XYZ file of C-alpha atoms in Angstrom:
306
model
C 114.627 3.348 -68.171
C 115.604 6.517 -69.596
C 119.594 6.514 -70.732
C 121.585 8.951 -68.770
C 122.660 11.853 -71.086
C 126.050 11.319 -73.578
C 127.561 13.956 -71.710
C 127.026 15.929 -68.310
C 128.978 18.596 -66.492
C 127.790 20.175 -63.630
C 130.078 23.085 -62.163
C 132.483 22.206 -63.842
C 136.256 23.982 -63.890
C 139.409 23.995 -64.345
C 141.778 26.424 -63.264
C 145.751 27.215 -64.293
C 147.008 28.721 -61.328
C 145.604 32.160 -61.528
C 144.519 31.451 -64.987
C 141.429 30.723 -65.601
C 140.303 27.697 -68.305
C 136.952 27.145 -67.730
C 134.327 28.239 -64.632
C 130.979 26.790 -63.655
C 130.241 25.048 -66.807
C 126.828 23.269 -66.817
C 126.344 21.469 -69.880
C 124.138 18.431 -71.083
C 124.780 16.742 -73.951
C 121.629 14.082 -75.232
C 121.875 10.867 -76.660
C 121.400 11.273 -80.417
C 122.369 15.499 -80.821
C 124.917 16.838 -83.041
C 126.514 19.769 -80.889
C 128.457 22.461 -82.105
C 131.060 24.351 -79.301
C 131.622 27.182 -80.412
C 134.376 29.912 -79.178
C 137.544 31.441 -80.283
C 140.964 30.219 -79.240
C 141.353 30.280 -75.479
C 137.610 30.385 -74.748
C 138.050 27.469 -72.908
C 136.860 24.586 -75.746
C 139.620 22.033 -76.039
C 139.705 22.531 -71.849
C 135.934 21.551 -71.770
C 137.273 18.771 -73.814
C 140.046 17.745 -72.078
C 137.967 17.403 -68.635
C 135.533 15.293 -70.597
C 137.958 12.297 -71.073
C 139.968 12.755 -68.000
C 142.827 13.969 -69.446
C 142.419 16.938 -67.142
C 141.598 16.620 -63.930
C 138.937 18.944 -62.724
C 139.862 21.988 -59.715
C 135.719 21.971 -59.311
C 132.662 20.575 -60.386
C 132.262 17.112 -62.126
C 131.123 15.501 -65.536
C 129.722 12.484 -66.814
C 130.445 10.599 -70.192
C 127.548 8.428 -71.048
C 126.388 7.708 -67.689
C 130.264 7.301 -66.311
C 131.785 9.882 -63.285
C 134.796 9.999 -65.243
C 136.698 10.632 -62.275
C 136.174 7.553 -60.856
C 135.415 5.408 -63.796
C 136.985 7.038 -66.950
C 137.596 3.968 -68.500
C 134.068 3.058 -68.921
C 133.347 5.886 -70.262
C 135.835 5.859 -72.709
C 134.752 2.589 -74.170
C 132.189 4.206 -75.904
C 133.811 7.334 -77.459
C 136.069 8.193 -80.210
C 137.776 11.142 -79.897
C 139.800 13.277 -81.965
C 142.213 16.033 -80.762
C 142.704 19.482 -82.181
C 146.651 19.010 -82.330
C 146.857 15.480 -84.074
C 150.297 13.588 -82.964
C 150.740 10.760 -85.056
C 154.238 8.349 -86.156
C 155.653 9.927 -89.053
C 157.745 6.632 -89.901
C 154.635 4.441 -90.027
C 151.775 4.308 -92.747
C 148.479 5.216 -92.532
C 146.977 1.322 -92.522
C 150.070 0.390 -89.609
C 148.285 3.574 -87.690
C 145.176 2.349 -88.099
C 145.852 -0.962 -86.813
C 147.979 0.520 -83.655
C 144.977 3.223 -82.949
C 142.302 0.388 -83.026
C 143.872 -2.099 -80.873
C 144.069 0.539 -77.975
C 140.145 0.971 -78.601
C 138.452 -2.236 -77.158
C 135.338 -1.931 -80.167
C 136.740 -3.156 -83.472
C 137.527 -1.200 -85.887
C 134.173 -2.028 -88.201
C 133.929 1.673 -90.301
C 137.441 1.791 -91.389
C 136.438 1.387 -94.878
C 133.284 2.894 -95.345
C 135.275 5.911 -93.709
C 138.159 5.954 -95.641
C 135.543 6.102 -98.545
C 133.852 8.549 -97.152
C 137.267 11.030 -96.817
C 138.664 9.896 -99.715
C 141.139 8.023 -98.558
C 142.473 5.926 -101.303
C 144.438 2.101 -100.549
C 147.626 4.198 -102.226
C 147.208 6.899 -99.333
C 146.781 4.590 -96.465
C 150.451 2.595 -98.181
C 152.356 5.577 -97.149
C 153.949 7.020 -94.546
C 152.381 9.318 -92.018
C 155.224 11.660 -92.606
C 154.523 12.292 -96.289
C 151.467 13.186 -95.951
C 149.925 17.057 -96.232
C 147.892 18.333 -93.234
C 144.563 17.526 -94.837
C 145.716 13.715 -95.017
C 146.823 13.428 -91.755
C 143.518 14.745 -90.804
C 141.635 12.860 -92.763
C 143.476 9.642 -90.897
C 142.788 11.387 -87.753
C 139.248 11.446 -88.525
C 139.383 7.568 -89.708
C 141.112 6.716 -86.579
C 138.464 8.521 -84.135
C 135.809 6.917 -85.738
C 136.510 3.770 -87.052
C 135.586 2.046 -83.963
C 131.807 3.082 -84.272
C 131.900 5.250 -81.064
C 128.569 6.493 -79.538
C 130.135 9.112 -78.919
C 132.099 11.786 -80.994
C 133.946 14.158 -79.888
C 135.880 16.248 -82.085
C 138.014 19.021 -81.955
C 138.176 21.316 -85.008
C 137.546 18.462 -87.418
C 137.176 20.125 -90.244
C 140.955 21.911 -89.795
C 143.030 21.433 -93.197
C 140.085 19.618 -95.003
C 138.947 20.484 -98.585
C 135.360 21.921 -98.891
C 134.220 18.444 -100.499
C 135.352 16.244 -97.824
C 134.042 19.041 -95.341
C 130.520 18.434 -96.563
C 131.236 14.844 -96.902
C 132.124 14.310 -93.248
C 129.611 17.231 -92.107
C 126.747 14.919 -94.055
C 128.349 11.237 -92.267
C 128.422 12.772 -88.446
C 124.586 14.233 -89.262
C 123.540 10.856 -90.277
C 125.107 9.362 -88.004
C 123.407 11.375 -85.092
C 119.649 11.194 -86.981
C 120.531 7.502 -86.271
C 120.813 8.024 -82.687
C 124.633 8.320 -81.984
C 126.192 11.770 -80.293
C 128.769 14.640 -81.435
C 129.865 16.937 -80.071
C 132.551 18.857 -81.972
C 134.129 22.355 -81.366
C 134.848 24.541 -84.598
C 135.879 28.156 -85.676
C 133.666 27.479 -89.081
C 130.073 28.690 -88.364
C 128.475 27.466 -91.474
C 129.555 23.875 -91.021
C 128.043 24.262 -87.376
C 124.142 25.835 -88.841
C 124.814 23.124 -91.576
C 124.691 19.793 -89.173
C 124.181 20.880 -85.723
C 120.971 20.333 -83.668
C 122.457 22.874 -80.850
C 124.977 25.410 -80.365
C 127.019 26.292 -76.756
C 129.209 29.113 -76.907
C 132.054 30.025 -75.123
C 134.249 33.000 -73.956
C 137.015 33.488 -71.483
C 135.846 30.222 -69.712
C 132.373 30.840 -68.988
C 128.884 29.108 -70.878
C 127.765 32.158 -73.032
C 125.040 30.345 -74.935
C 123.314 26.807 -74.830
C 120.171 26.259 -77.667
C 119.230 24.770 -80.696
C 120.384 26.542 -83.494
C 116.973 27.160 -85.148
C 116.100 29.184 -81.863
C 119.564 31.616 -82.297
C 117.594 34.003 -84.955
C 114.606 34.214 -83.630
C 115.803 35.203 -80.041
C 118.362 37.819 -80.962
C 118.365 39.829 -84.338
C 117.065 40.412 -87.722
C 119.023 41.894 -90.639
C 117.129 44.576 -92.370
C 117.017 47.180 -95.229
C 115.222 49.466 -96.263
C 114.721 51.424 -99.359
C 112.877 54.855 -99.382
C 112.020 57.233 -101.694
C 114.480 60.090 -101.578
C 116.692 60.753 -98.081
C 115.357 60.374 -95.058
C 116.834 60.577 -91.422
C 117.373 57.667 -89.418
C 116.116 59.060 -86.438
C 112.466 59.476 -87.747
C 112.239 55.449 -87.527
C 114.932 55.035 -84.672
C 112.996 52.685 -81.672
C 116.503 51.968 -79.933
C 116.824 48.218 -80.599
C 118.868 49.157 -84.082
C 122.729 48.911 -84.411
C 125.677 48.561 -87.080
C 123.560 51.237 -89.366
C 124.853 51.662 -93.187
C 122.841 54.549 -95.016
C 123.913 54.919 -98.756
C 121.125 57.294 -100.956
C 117.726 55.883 -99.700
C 119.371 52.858 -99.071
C 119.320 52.005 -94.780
C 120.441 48.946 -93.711
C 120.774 48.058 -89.618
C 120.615 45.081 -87.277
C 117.478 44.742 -84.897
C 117.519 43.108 -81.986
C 114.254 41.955 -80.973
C 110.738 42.253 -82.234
C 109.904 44.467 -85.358
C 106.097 45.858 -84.639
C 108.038 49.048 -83.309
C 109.553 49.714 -86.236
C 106.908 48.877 -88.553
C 104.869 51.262 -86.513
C 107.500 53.751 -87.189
C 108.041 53.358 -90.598
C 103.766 53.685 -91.458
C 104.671 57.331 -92.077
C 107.843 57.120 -94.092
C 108.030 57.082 -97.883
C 109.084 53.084 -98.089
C 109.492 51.629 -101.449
C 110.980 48.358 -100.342
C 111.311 46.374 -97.034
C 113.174 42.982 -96.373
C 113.885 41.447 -92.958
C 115.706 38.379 -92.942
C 116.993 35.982 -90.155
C 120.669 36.441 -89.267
C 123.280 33.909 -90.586
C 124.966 31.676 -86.908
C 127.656 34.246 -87.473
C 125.840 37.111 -87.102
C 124.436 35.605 -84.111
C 128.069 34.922 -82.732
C 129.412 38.394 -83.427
C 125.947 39.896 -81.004
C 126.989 37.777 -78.286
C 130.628 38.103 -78.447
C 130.276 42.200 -78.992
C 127.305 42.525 -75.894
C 129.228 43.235 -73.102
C 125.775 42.519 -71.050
C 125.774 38.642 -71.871
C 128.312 37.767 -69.994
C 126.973 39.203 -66.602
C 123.439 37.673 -67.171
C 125.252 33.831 -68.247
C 123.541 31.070 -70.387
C 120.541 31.711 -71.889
């Protein structure tokens, strides 16, 4: 038989009186992918979130956590997950191994990666000896992170994990969750930092004011919405000569033109035959570049996912 999906929401949403937190969210969520969420604050992430380990109750729709309603069976689902939250709560009198031990007991898998974790962040036996409430923001989330995960949970999901972190034990992490997924478990984490998300992920949904802007694999995002190109010619020339209607965000300095296309080139290149080019480069657009298009196109959110 074919394993139900890690996670599954179907219509789902959540509403705050007249406040909206998330509408009509269909999302699936495979065994073995590494997801990013992407979406500014309020977009409705760490809602999404929420509703995925029933610690918000739904006002429509449903979702499944590997294979569990978790509605009527959240605590099966929640055996397999480890989850860590985007504001981390932890006992400032107590050290780092005493919050460990209190963390994993409340988990019913044992605690069998707190080491190679704590390696993995950097977390040193002196670290883990002190209290919680001497500790910077990048420690505590570095415990955090060793606390979520220790418990080798199918499932992942984070919330801004990478929040207070230094770049190496950003790319340290980054490279454990990848492996981690090549070897068949899931994560899902939501994150501000695009380049950690085209680093790892397999798939990107994005999010704004509630609603499912975006759901495909990341190598797709380029190829479906924009190139970055320049152009150098040989003296001035005007913009409009070459102009097919699919450019934006032109910069002209000397012969110099540089623009964003959206779509496919051969109209351009047709329109350029003429023109005195000296040099031509078209390159695929960084995830951020991506995220900007969708965020700025006003027309994305009446069509929905793609």
């Amino acid at each position: 038989m074919v394993p139900p999906p890690a996670i599954e929401s179907v219509g789902l949403t959540k509403r705050y009186g007249a406040h909206r937190g998330i509408d009509s969210v269909d999302l699936r969520v495979e065994r073995g992918e590494l997801l990013g969420f992407l979406g500014p604050n309020g977009a409705g992430k760490t809602t999404f979130i929420r509703l995925a380990l029933g610690l918000l109750r739904p006002s429509g729709g449903r979702v499944e956590v590997m294979g569990h309603d978790v509605e009527r069976d959240r605590r099966a689902a929640l055996r397999e997950v480890g989850y860590l939250p985007g504001e981390l709560a932890l006992y400032p009198g107590l050290s780092g191994s005493r919050t460990l031990d209190l963390l994993g007991r409340l988990h019913p898998r044992p605690p069998s990666l707190r080491d190679e974790l704590a390696d993995v962040v950097q977390f040193s036996t002196a670290d883990l000896g002190r209290p919680v409430g001497q500790y910077s923001r990048g420690m505590k989330q570095k415990l955090g992170l060793i606390s979520a995960l220790q418990h080798d949970p199918p499932l992942a999901i984070l919330d801004e994990p990478s929040g207070g972190l230094d770049p190496v034990t950003q790319l340290r992490i980054l490279d454990w969750l990848g492996e981690r997924a090549r070897g068949g478990d899931t994560v899902l984490f939501s994150s501000h930092v695009l380049a950690e998300v085209e680093r790892v992920c397999d798939r990107v949904a994005m999010v704004r004011a509630g609603r499912l802007l975006l759901d495909a694999p990341t190598a797709e995002l380029g190829d479906r919405r924009m190139r970055i190109v320049q152009i150098e010619f040989d003296g001035p020339v005007e913009a409009e000569r070459y102009l097919t209607g699919a450019e934006s965000e032109h910069r002209v300095e000397g012969g110099t033109h540089r623009f964003v296309l959206s779509g496919s080139p051969t109209p351009l290149l047709s329109a350029l035959a003429d023109l005195p080019v000296v040099d031509l480069t078209i390159e695929r657009p960084r995830l951020e570049d991506v995220f900007r298009g969708y965020y700025d196109d006003a027309s994305v959110e009446a069509e929905g996912p793609r």
